Coordinates of C-alpha atoms in Angstrom, one line a residue:
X18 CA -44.1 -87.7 152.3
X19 CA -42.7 -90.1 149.9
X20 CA -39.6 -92.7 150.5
X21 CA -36.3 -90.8 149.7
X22 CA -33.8 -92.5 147.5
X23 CA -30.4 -91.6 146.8
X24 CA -29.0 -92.3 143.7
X25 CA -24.9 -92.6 143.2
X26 CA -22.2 -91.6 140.6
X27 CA -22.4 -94.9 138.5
X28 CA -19.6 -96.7 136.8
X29 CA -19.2 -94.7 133.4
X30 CA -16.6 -97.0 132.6
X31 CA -13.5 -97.0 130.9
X32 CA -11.8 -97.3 135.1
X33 CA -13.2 -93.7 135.4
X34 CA -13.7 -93.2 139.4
X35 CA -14.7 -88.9 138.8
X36 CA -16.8 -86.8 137.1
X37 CA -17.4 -83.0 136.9
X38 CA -20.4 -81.9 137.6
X39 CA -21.1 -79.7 134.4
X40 CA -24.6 -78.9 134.7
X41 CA -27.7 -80.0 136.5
X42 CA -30.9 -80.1 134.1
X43 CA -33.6 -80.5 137.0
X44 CA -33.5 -79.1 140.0
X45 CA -35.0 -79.6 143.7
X46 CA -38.6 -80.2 144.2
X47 CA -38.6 -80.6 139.8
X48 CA -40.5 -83.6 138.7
X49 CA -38.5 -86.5 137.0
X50 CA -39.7 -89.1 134.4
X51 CA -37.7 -92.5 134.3
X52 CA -35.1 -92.1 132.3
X53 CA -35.4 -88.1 132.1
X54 CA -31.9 -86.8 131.9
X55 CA -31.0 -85.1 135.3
X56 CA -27.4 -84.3 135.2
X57 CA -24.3 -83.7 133.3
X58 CA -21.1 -85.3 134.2
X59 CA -17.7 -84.9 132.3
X60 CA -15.0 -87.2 132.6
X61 CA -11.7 -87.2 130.9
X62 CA -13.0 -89.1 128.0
X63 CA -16.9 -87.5 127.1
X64 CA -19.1 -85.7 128.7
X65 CA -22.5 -88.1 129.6
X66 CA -25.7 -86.9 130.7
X67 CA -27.2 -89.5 133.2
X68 CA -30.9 -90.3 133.7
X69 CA -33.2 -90.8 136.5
X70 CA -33.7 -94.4 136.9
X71 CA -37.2 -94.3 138.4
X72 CA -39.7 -91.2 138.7
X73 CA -40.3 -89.2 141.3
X74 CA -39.4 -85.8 142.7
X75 CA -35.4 -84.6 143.0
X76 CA -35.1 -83.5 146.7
X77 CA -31.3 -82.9 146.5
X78 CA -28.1 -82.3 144.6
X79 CA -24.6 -83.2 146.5
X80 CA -22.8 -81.5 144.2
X81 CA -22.7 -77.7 142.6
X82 CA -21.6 -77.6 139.0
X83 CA -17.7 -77.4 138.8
X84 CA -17.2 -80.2 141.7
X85 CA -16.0 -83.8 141.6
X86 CA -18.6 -86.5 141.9
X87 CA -17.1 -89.5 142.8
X88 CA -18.0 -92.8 141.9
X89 CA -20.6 -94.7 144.3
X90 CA -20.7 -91.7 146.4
X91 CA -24.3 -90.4 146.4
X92 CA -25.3 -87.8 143.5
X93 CA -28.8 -86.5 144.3
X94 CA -31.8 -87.8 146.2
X95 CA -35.5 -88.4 144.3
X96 CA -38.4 -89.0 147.0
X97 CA -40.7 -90.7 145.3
X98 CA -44.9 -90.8 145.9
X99 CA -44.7 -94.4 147.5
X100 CA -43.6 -95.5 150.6
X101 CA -43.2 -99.1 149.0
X102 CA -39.6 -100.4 148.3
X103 CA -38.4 -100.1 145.0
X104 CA -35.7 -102.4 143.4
X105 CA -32.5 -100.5 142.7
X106 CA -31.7 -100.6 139.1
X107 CA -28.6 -102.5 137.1
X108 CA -26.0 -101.3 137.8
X109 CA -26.8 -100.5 141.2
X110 CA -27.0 -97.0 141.9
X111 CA -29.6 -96.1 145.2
X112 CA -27.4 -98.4 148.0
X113 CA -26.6 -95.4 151.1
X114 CA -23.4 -95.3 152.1
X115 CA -22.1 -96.5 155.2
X116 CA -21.8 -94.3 157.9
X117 CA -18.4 -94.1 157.6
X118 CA -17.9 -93.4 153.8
X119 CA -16.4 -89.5 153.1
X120 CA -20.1 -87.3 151.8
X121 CA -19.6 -84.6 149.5
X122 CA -20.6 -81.2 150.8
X123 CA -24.3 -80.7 150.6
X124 CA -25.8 -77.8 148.5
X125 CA -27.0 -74.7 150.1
X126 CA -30.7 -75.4 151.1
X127 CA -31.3 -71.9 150.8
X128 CA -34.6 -70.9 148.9
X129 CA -34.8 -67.6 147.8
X130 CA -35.0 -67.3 144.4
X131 CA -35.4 -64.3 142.2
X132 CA -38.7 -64.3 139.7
X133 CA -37.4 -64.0 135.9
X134 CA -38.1 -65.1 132.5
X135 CA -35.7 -68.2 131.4
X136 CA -34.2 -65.8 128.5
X137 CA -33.6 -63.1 131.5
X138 CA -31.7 -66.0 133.0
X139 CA -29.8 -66.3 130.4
X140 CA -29.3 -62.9 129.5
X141 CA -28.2 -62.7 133.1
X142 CA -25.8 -65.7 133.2
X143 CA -23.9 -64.7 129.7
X144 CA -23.2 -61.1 131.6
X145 CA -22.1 -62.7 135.0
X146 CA -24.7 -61.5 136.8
X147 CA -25.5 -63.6 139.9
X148 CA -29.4 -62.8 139.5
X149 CA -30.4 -64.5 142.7
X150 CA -28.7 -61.5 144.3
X151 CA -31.0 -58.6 142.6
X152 CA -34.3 -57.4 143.5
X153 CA -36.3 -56.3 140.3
X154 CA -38.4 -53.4 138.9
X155 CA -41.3 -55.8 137.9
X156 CA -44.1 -57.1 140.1
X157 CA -43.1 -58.9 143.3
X158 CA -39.4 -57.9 141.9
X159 CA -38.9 -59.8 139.2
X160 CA -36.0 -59.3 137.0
X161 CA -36.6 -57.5 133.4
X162 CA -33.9 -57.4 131.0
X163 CA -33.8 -53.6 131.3
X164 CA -32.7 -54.4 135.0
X165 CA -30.1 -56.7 133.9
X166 CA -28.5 -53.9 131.1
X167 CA -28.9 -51.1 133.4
X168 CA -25.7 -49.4 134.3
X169 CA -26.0 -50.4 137.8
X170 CA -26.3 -54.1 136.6
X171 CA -23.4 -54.1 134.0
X172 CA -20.9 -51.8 136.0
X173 CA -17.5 -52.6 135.4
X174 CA -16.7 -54.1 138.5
X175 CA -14.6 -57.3 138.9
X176 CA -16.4 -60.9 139.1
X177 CA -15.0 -64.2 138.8
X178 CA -16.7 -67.2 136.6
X179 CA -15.7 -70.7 137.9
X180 CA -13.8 -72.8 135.4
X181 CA -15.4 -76.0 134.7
X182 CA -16.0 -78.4 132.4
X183 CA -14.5 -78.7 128.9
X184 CA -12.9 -75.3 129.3
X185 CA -11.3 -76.7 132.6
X186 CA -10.0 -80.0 130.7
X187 CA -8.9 -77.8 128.4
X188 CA -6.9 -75.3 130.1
X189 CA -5.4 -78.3 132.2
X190 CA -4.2 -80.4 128.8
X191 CA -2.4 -77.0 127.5
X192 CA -0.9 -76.2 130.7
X193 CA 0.7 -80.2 130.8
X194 CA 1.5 -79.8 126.7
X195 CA 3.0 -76.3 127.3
X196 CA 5.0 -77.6 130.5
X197 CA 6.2 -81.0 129.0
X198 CA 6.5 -80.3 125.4
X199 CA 9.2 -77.8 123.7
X200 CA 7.2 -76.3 121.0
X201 CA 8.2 -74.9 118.0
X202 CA 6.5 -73.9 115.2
X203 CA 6.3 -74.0 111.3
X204 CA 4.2 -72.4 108.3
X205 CA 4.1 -73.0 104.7
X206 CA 1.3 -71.5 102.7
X207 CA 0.4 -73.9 99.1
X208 CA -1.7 -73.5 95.6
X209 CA -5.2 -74.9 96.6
X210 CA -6.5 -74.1 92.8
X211 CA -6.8 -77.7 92.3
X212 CA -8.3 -78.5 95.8
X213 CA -10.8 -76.4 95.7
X214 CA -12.0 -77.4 92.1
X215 CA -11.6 -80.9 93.3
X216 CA -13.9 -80.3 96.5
X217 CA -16.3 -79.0 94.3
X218 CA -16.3 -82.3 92.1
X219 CA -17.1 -84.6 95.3
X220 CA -19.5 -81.7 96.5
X221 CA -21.5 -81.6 93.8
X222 CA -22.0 -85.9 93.2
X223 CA -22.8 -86.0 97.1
X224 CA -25.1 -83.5 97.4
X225 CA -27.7 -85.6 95.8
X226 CA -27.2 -87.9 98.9
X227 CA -27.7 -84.8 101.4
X228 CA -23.6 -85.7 102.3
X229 CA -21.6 -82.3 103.2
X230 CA -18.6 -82.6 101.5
X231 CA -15.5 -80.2 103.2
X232 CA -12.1 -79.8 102.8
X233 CA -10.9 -81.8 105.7
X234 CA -11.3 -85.2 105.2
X235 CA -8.7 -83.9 101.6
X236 CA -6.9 -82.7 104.3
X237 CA -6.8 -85.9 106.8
X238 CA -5.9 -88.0 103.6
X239 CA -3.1 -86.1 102.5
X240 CA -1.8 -85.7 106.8
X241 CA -2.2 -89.8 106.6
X242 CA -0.1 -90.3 103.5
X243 CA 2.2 -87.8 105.0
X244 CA 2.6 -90.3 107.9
X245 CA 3.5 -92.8 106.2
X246 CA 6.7 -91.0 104.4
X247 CA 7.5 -89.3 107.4
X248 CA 6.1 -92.0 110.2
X249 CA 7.8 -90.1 113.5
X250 CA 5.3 -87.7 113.2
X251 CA 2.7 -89.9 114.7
X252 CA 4.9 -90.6 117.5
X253 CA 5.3 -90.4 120.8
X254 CA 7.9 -90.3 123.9
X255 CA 7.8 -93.5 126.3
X256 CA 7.0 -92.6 130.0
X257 CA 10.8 -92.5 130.8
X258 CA 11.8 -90.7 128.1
X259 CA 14.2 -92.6 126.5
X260 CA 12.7 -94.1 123.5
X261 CA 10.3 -92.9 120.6
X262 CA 7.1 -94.9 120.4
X263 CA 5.8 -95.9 116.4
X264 CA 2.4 -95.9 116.3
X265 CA 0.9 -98.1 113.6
X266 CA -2.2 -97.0 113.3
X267 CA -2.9 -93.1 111.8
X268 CA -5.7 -92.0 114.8
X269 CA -5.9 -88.5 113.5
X270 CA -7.9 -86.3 116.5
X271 CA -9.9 -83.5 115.2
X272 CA -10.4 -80.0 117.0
X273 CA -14.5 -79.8 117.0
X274 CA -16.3 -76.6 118.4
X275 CA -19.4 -77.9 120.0
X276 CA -22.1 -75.8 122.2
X277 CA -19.9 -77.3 125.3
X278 CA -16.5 -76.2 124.8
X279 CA -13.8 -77.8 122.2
X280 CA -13.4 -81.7 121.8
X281 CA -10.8 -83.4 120.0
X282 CA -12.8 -86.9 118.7
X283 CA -10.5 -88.8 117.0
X284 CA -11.3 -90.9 113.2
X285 CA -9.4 -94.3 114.0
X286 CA -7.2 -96.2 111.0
X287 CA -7.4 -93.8 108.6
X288 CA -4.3 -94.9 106.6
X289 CA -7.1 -98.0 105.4
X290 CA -9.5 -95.3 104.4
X291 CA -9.7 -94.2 101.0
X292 CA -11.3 -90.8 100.1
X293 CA -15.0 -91.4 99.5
X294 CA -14.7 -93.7 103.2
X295 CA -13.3 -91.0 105.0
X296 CA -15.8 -88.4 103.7
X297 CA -18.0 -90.3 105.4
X298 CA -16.6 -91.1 108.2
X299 CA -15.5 -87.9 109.2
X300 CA -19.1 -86.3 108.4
X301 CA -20.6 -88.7 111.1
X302 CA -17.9 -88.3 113.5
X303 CA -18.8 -84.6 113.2
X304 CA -22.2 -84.9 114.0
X305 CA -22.1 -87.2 116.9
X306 CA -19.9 -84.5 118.3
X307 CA -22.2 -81.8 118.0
X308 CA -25.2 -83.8 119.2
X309 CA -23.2 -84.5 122.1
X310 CA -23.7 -88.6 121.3
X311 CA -19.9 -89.2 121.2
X312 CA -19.0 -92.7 122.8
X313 CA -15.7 -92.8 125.0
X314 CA -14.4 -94.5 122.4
X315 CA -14.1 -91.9 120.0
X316 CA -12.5 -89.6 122.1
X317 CA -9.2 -91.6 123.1
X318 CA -5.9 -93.3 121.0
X319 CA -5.2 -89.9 118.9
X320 CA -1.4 -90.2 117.7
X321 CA -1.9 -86.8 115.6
X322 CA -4.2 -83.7 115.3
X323 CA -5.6 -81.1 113.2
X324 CA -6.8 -78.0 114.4
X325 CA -9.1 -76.1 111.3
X326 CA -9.0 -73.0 113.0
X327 CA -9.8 -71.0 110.1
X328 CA -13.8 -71.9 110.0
X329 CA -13.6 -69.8 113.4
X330 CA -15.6 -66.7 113.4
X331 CA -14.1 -64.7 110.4
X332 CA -11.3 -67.3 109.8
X333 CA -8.0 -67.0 110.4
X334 CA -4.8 -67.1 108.4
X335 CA -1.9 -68.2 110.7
X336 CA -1.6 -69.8 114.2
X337 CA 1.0 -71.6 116.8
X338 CA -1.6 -74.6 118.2
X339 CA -0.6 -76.5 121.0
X340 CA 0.2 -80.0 121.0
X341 CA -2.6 -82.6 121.7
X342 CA 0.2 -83.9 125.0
X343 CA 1.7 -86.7 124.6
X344 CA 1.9 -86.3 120.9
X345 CA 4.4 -85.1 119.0
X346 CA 2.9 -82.6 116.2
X347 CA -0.1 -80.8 115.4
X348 CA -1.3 -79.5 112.0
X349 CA -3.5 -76.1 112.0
X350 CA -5.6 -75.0 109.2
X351 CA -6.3 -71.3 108.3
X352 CA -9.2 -70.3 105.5
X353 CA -8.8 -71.1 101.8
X354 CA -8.4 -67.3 100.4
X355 CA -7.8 -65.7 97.0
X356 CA -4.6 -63.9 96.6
X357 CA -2.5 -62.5 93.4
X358 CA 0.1 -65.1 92.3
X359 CA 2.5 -64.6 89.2
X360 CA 2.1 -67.4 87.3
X361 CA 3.7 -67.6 83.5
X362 CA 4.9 -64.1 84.2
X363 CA 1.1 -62.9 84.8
X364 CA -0.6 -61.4 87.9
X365 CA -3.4 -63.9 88.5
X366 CA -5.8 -64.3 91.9
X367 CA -5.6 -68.1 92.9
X368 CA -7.1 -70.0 96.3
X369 CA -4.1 -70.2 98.5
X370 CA -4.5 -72.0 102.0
X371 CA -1.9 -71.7 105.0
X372 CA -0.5 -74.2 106.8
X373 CA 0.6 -74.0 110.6
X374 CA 2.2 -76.7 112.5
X375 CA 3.7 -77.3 115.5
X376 CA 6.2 -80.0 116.1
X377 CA 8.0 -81.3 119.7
X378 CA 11.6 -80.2 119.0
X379 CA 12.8 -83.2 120.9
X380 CA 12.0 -85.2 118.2
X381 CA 11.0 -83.0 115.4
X382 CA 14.2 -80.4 114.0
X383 CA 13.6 -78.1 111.9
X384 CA 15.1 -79.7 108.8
X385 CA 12.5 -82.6 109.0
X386 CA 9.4 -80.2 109.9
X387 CA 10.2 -78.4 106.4
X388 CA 10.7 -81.7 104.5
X389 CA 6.9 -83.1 106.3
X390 CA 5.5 -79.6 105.6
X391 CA 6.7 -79.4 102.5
X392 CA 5.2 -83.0 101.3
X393 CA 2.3 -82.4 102.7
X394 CA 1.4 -79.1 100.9
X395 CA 2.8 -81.1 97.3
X396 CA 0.0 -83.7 98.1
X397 CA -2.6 -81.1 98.3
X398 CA -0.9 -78.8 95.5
X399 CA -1.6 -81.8 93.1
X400 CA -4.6 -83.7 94.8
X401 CA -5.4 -86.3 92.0
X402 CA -2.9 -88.2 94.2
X403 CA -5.7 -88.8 97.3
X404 CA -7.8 -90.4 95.1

């Protein structure tokens, strides 16, 4: 048997002293390479997937998915195939703790474990279906996916699904938005003729650069200038409540569906941006969120949002978002769609997009939603004035 070495939660930075255990990518008895991603920990600021820092076998995990690692506590063990001492890596992360430091329950050593295909895993873990707990109809009992879909498999019993991760974040930041913030809401629906023949403009000129070109950085430009006619929408309350805090800077978080949940990375200083920048910059802040390469830095200072929740499945029209807490208004987005207008006394099908915000009515009446709402949907009405 090799030397056991126990590697802890490292610093993540950013005074972060927690994680979530999201997901574990090896598990006991797998192999590891140095520097083979074995773990998934989320923070309030990103989700990071940390990396063995020398090879050898994992042994154990301290944590299931859905608990809190905490920081220099240990995280899993990796014995390795010498018996000869091996330097800990920078930063340190294989020092035991003292015998009197708090462990983390261990996981369940227990070893049973029910032969199956990965995609019957799957299959199995999208229904709810603990398959550890079944005994197959193929050899030795292995799980088919004709087991998993059988009626006795898919009954309509009860189960519960831990929440964790981003869906956990989640649920926690509505909750504290819901509980602080009195919400109202307001919807205004504009021409976007013009946009849309605009879009097409920039879309065709990029697309000999392989850039995607959509409607939101139009859309981030035009909330931007909106800010700075009607600056108390990228506000916020002080901590005691008894002043409005002016941010200068326009940090405009975007809602992002990636394969782990919804993220809200957030395009810094837009209001120094001009079109063709933001284009840009919103395109790459796009993909770093959904190849999960976000830096901590990207997901914290928002003073605004935009939800675009009409790319979602079919795409909807209207919406009440909630409020990225401790801000003071959020913008949602439904799908560009054609409708008959009258126009010169004449029926005549133009793109029309919907607007719906919602505003903190502490700060935000109703009177001043209409007037920001109102400006905003001029500015993309007539869009020659982003450029």
């Amino acid at each position: 048997m090799g030397k056991i070495f126990t590697v802890t939660m490292p610093d993540i930075g950013e005074g972060v002293v927690e994680g979530e255990v999201i997901e574990w990518l090896k598990q006991p008895n797998d192999l590891l390479l140095q520097d083979e991603p074995v773990v998934v920990v989320m923070t309030d600021k990103a989700t990071v997937e940390l990396p063995a820092p020398y090879p050898g076998k994992l042994a154990k995990q301290y944590y299931k998915p859905g608990q809190m690692a905490k920081k220099d506590l240990p995280l899993y063990d990796i014995e390795t195939a010498s018996t000869e001492e091996i330097a800990p890596p920078l930063p340190p992360q294989t020092a035991k703790p003292t015998p009197q430091s708090p462990k983390p329950p261990p996981i369940s050593t227990s070893s049973h474990k029910t032969l199956s295909t990965p995609p019957v895993r799957k299959l199995a873990k999208d229904l709810g279906i603990d398959i550890n707990q079944m005994t197959g109809s193929g050899p030795e009992g292995r799980v088919t996916e004709s087991d998993l879909l059988s009626p006795t498999s898919t009954s309509s019993a009860d189960h519960t699904e831990p929440l964790i991760g981003i869906r956990a974040l989640m649920a926690k930041r509505m909750a504290e938005s819901k509980a602080n913030i009195p919400h109202f809401s307001y919807f205004e629906q504009f021409d976007a003729t013009r946009l849309v023949q605009l879009r097409h403009s920039f879309k065709e000129t990029a697309s000999t650069q392989n850039i995607s070109v959509t409607f939101m950085p139009f859309i981030i430009k035009a909330l931007s200038l909106c800010i700075t006619k009607y600056p108390i929408i990228n506000s916020s309350l002080t901590s005691d409540k008894s002043s409005i805090l002016y941010h200068h800077a326009h940090n405009i978080g975007i809602a992002i569906t990636t394969p782990k949940g919804l993220i809200v990375p957030v395009l810094k200083n837009v209001q120094v941006m001009n079109l063709q920048t933001l284009i840009l910059a919103y395109e790459d802040l796009k993909q770093k969120a959904t190849s999960n390469s976000l830096q901590n830095s990207d997901m914290k200072d928002g003073t605004i949002t935009i939800s675009n929740f009409g790319v979602l499945g079919g795409g909807g029209l209207w919406a009440t978002p909630i409020i990225n807490f401790p801000e003071v208004a959020i913008l949602g987005v439904g799908r560009i769609h054609k409708e008959l207008t009258i126009r010169n006394n004449e029926v005549t099908p133009r793109d029309v997009l919907n607007l719906s915000w919602s505003f903190d009515h502490r700060i935000i009446d109703g009177d001043l939603a209409s007037a920001v709402s109102h400006y905003l949907c001029g500015l993309l009405q007539n869009p020659a004035s982003l450029l």
